[in-house]
Each structure stands twice: as C-alpha cells, then as structure tokens.
C-alpha positions as a Markdown table, in Angstrom:
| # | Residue | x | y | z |
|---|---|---|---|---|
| 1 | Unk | -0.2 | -31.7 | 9.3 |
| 2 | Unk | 0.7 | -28.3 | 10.3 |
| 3 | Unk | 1.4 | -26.7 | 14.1 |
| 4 | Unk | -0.7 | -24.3 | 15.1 |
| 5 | Unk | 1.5 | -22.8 | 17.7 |
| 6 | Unk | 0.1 | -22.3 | 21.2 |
| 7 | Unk | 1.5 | -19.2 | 23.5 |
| 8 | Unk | 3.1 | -20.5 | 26.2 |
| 9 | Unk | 4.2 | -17.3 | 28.4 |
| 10 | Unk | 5.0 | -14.2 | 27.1 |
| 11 | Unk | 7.4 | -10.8 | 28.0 |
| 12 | Unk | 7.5 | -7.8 | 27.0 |
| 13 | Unk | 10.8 | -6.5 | 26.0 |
| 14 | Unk | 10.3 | -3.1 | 24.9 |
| 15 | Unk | 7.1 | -0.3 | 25.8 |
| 16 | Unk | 7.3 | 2.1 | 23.1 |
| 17 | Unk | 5.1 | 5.2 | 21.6 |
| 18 | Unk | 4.5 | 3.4 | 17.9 |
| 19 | Unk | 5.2 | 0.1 | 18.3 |
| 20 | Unk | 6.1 | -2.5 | 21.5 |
| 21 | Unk | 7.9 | -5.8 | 21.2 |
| 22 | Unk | 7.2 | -8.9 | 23.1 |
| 23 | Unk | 9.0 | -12.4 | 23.1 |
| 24 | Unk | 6.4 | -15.2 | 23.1 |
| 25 | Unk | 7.3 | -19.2 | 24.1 |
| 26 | Unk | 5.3 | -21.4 | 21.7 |
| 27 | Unk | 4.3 | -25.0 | 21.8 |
| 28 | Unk | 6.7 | -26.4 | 18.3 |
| 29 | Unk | 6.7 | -30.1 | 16.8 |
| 30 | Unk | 9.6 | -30.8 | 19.8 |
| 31 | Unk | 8.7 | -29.1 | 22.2 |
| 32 | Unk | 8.9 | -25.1 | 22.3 |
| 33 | Unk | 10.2 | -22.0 | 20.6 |
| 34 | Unk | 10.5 | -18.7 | 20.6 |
| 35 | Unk | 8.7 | -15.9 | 18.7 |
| 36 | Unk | 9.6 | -12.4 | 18.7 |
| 37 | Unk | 6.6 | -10.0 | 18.3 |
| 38 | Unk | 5.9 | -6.5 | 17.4 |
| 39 | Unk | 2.7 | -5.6 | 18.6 |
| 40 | Unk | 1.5 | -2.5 | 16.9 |
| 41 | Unk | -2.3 | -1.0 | 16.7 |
| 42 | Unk | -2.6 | -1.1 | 13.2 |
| 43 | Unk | -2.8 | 1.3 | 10.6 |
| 44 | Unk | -5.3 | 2.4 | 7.7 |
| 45 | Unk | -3.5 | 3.7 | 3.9 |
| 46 | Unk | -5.7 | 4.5 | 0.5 |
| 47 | Unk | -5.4 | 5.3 | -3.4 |
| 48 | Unk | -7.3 | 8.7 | -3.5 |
| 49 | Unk | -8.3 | 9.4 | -7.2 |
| 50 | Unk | -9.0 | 12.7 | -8.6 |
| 51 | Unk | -11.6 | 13.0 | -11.3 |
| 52 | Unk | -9.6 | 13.0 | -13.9 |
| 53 | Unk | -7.8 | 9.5 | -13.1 |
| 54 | Unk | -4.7 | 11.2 | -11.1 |
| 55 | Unk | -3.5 | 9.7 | -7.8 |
| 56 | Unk | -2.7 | 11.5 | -4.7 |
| 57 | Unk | 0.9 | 10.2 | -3.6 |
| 58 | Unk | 2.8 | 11.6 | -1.1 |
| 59 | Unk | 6.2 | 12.0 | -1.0 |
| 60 | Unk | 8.6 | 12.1 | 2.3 |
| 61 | Unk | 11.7 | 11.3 | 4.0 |
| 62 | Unk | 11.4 | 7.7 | 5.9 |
| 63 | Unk | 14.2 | 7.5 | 8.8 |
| 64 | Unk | 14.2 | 3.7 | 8.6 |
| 65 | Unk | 15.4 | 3.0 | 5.0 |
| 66 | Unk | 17.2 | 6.4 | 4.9 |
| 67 | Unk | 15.6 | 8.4 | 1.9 |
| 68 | Unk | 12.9 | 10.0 | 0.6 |
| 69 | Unk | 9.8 | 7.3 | -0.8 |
| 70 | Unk | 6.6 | 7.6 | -2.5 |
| 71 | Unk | 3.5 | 6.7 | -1.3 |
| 72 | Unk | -0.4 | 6.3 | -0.6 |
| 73 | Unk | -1.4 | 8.5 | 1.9 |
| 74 | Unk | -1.6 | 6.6 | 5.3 |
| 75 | Unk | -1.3 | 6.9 | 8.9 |
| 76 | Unk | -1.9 | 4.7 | 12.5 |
| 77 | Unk | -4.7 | 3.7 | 14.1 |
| 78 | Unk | -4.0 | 6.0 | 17.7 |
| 79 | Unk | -5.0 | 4.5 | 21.1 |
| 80 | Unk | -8.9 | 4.5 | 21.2 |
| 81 | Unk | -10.1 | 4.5 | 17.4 |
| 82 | Unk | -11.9 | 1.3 | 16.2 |
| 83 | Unk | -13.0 | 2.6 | 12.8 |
| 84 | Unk | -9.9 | 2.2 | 10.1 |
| 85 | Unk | -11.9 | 3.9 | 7.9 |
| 86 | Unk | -12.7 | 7.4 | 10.0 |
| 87 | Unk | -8.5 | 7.0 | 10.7 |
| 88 | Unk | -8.0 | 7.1 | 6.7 |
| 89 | Unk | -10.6 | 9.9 | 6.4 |
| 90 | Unk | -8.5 | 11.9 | 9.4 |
| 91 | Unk | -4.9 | 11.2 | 7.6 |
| 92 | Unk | -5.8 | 11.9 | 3.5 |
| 93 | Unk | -7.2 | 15.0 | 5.0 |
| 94 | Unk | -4.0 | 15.7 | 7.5 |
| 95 | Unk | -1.2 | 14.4 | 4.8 |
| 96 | Unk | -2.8 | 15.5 | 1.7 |
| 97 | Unk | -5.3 | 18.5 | 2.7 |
| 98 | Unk | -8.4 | 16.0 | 0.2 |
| 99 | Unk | -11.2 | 14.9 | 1.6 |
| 100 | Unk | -13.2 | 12.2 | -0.2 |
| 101 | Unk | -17.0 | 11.5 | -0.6 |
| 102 | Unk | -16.8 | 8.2 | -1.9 |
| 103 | Unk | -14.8 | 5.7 | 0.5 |
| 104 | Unk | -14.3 | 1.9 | -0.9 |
| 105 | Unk | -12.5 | -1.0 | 0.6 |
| 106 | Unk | -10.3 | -3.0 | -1.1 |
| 107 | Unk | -9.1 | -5.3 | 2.1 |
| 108 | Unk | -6.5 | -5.5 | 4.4 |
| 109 | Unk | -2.8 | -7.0 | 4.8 |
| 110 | Unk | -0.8 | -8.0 | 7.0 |
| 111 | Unk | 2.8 | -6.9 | 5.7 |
| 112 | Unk | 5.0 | -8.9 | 7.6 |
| 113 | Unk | 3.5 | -12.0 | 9.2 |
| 114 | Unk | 6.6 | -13.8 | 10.5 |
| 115 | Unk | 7.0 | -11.3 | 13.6 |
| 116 | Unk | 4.7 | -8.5 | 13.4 |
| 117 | Unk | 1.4 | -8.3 | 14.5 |
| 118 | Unk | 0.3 | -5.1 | 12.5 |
| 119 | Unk | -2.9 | -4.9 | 9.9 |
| 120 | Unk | -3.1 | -2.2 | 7.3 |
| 121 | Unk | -6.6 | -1.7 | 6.0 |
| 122 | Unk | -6.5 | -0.7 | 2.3 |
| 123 | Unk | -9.4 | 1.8 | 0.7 |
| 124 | Unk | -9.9 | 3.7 | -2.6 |
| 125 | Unk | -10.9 | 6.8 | -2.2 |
| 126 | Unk | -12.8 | 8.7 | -5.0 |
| 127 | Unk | -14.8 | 12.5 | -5.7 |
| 128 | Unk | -11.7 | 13.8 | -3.4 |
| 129 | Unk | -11.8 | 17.5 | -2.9 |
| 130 | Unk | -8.2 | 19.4 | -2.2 |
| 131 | Unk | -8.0 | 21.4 | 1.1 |
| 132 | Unk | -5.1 | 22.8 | 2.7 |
| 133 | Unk | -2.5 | 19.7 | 4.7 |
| 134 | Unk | -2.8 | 19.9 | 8.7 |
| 135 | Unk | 0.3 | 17.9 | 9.3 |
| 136 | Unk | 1.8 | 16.6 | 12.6 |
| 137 | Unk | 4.5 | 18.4 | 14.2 |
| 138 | Unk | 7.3 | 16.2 | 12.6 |
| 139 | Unk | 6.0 | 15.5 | 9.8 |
| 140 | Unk | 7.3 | 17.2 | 5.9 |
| 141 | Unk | 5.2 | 15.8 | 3.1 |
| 142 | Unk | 5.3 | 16.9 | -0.3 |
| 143 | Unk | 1.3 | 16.2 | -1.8 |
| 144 | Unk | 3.0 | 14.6 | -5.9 |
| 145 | Unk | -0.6 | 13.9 | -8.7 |
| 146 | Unk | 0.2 | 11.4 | -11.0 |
| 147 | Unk | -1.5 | 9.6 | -13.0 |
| 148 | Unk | -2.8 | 6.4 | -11.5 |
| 149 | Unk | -1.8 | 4.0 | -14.6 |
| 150 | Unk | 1.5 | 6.0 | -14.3 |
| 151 | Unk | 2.1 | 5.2 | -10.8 |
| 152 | Unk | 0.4 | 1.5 | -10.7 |
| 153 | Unk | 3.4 | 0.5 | -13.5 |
| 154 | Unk | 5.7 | 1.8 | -11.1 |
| 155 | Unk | 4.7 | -0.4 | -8.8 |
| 156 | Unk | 4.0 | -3.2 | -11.0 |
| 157 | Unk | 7.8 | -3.0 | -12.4 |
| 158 | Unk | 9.5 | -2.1 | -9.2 |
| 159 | Unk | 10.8 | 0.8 | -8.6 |
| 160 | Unk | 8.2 | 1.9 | -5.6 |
| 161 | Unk | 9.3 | 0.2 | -2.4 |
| 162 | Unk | 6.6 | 0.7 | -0.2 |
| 163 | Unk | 4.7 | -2.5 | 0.7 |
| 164 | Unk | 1.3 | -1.1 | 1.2 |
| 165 | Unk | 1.5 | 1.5 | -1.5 |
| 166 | Unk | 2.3 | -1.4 | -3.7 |
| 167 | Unk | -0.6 | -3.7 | -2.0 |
| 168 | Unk | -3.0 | -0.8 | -2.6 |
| 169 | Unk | -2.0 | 0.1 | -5.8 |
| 170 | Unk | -2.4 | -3.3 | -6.8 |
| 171 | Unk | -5.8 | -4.0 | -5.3 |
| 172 | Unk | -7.1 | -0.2 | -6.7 |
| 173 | Unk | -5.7 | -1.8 | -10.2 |
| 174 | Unk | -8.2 | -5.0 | -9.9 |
| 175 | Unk | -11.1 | -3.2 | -8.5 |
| 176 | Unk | -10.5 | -0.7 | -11.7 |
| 177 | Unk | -10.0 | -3.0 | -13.9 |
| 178 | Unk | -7.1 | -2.4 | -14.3 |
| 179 | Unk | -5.2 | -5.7 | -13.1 |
C-alpha cells in the first residue's frame, strides 16, 4: 500500500518574484519527513503551426543551464490570471509577434513532481498570423520556422533539452498523427 503523505507544518524559506520555496513536514511510513517545495503559479507553452506545416520555435539564451535553447513559445501564469489559455494567447503574441485563431489543448504536465509544485498547460495553436514581437524588458528572442516533422525528430532523438517543448512536441505529434 502506498503513503499518501499528509502536511504536517510548513515554512517558507524563500519569497521570490518567479518562484517561492517552502519546506513541508509530512506524515512517512515511520513517522515524518521532510519535503522541499517550489511553489510556482504555473505556466502555459504551445506548438504554433503555420499553414504550410512550419513550427514557430523560439530561440534564447536561458541563465540557468548557461546557453542559448530552442523552444515552444511559452510564458507564466502572472498573479491574477485563471485562464492558461488567454496567458498562451498573451505570450505567442509577445515572444513571437503570431496570433492564432484556432487554439487546441493537448494537456498539461507537471515537469518535475518530486519538489515542485508547477503545471504547464500544453496547446497547439493553428491559422497563426505573424505580427510584430512585444517582448518584455529582459527578454532577447530570436522567432526560428521549422518544419514541424523537422523539429518533432529533434526532439524525438534528443538533441532539444527543453522538457515542455519536448512534452508538447510530442503530444502535437499524437494529436497530428504524427506519433
């Protein structure tokens, strides 16, 4: 039988503007443990299509891993917004300049269950229109059409990184036919 874990108390360690972390005591098979949390408000990232089968990507430097990595188009779900699918609407159009009139989900994952509380909600987007990008202040993003078979065997053979790009390539693929 398995332990579904019961919070005990809970602390919060660190208050930040993306992400805050909490330490949790939980009820265990022997008594109690400890669970280290990263709260964060979620996030919404999409395959856009073009008519002729190309993908938008987007291309950028990422701090974290320390080089530049390809990608869906994606962005946070800010304080206040309850609809993942207006946030994915309001980023394809910042990151990418395309806005969509067809908007289909494929799901949602959770990319790293063991300490993060964070839910990325996964959409294909399709009769996209290009525009012009209104990025954020810090951010530099190169707008990169590929083909989507192109880019889903990229993913399929490992050489993209990304966990949700790879989710929602992968998820596009099956929905397409593809996978």
């Amino acid at each position: 039988m398995i332990n579904e874990e019961k919070r005990v108390n809970s602390r919060k360690i660190y208050d930040g503007t993306i992400l805050n972390v909490r330490v949790d005591t939980v009820t265990a098979p022997k008594g109690h443990a400890c669970r280290e949390i990263v709260e964060h408000g979620g996030a919404s990232a999409a395959v856009a299509l073009t008519e002729d089968g190309k993908a938008v990507m987007v291309r950028q430097f990422r701090y974290a891993c320390d080089r530049v990595v390809l990608e869906v188009p994606a962005g946070k779900i800010d304080p206040g917004e309850t609809d993942p699918e207006k946030v994915m609407i309001r980023e394809l159009k910042e990151e990418t300049g395309y806005t969509a009139s067809e908007i289909i989900p494929l799901g949602k994952i959770n990319p790293s269950v063991g300490y993060s509380e964070e839910v990325i909600h996964l959409y294909l987007m399709r009769g996209i229109t290009p525009g012009s990008q209104q990025l954020d202040e810090d951010e530099s993003i190169e707008v990169v059409l590929m083909p989507f078979d192109e880019v889903y065997d990229m993913a399929a053979s490992g050489q993209l990184e990304d966990a949700k790009t790879i989710a929602a390539l992968f998820m596009a693929g099956h929905y397409l036919g593809r996978g």
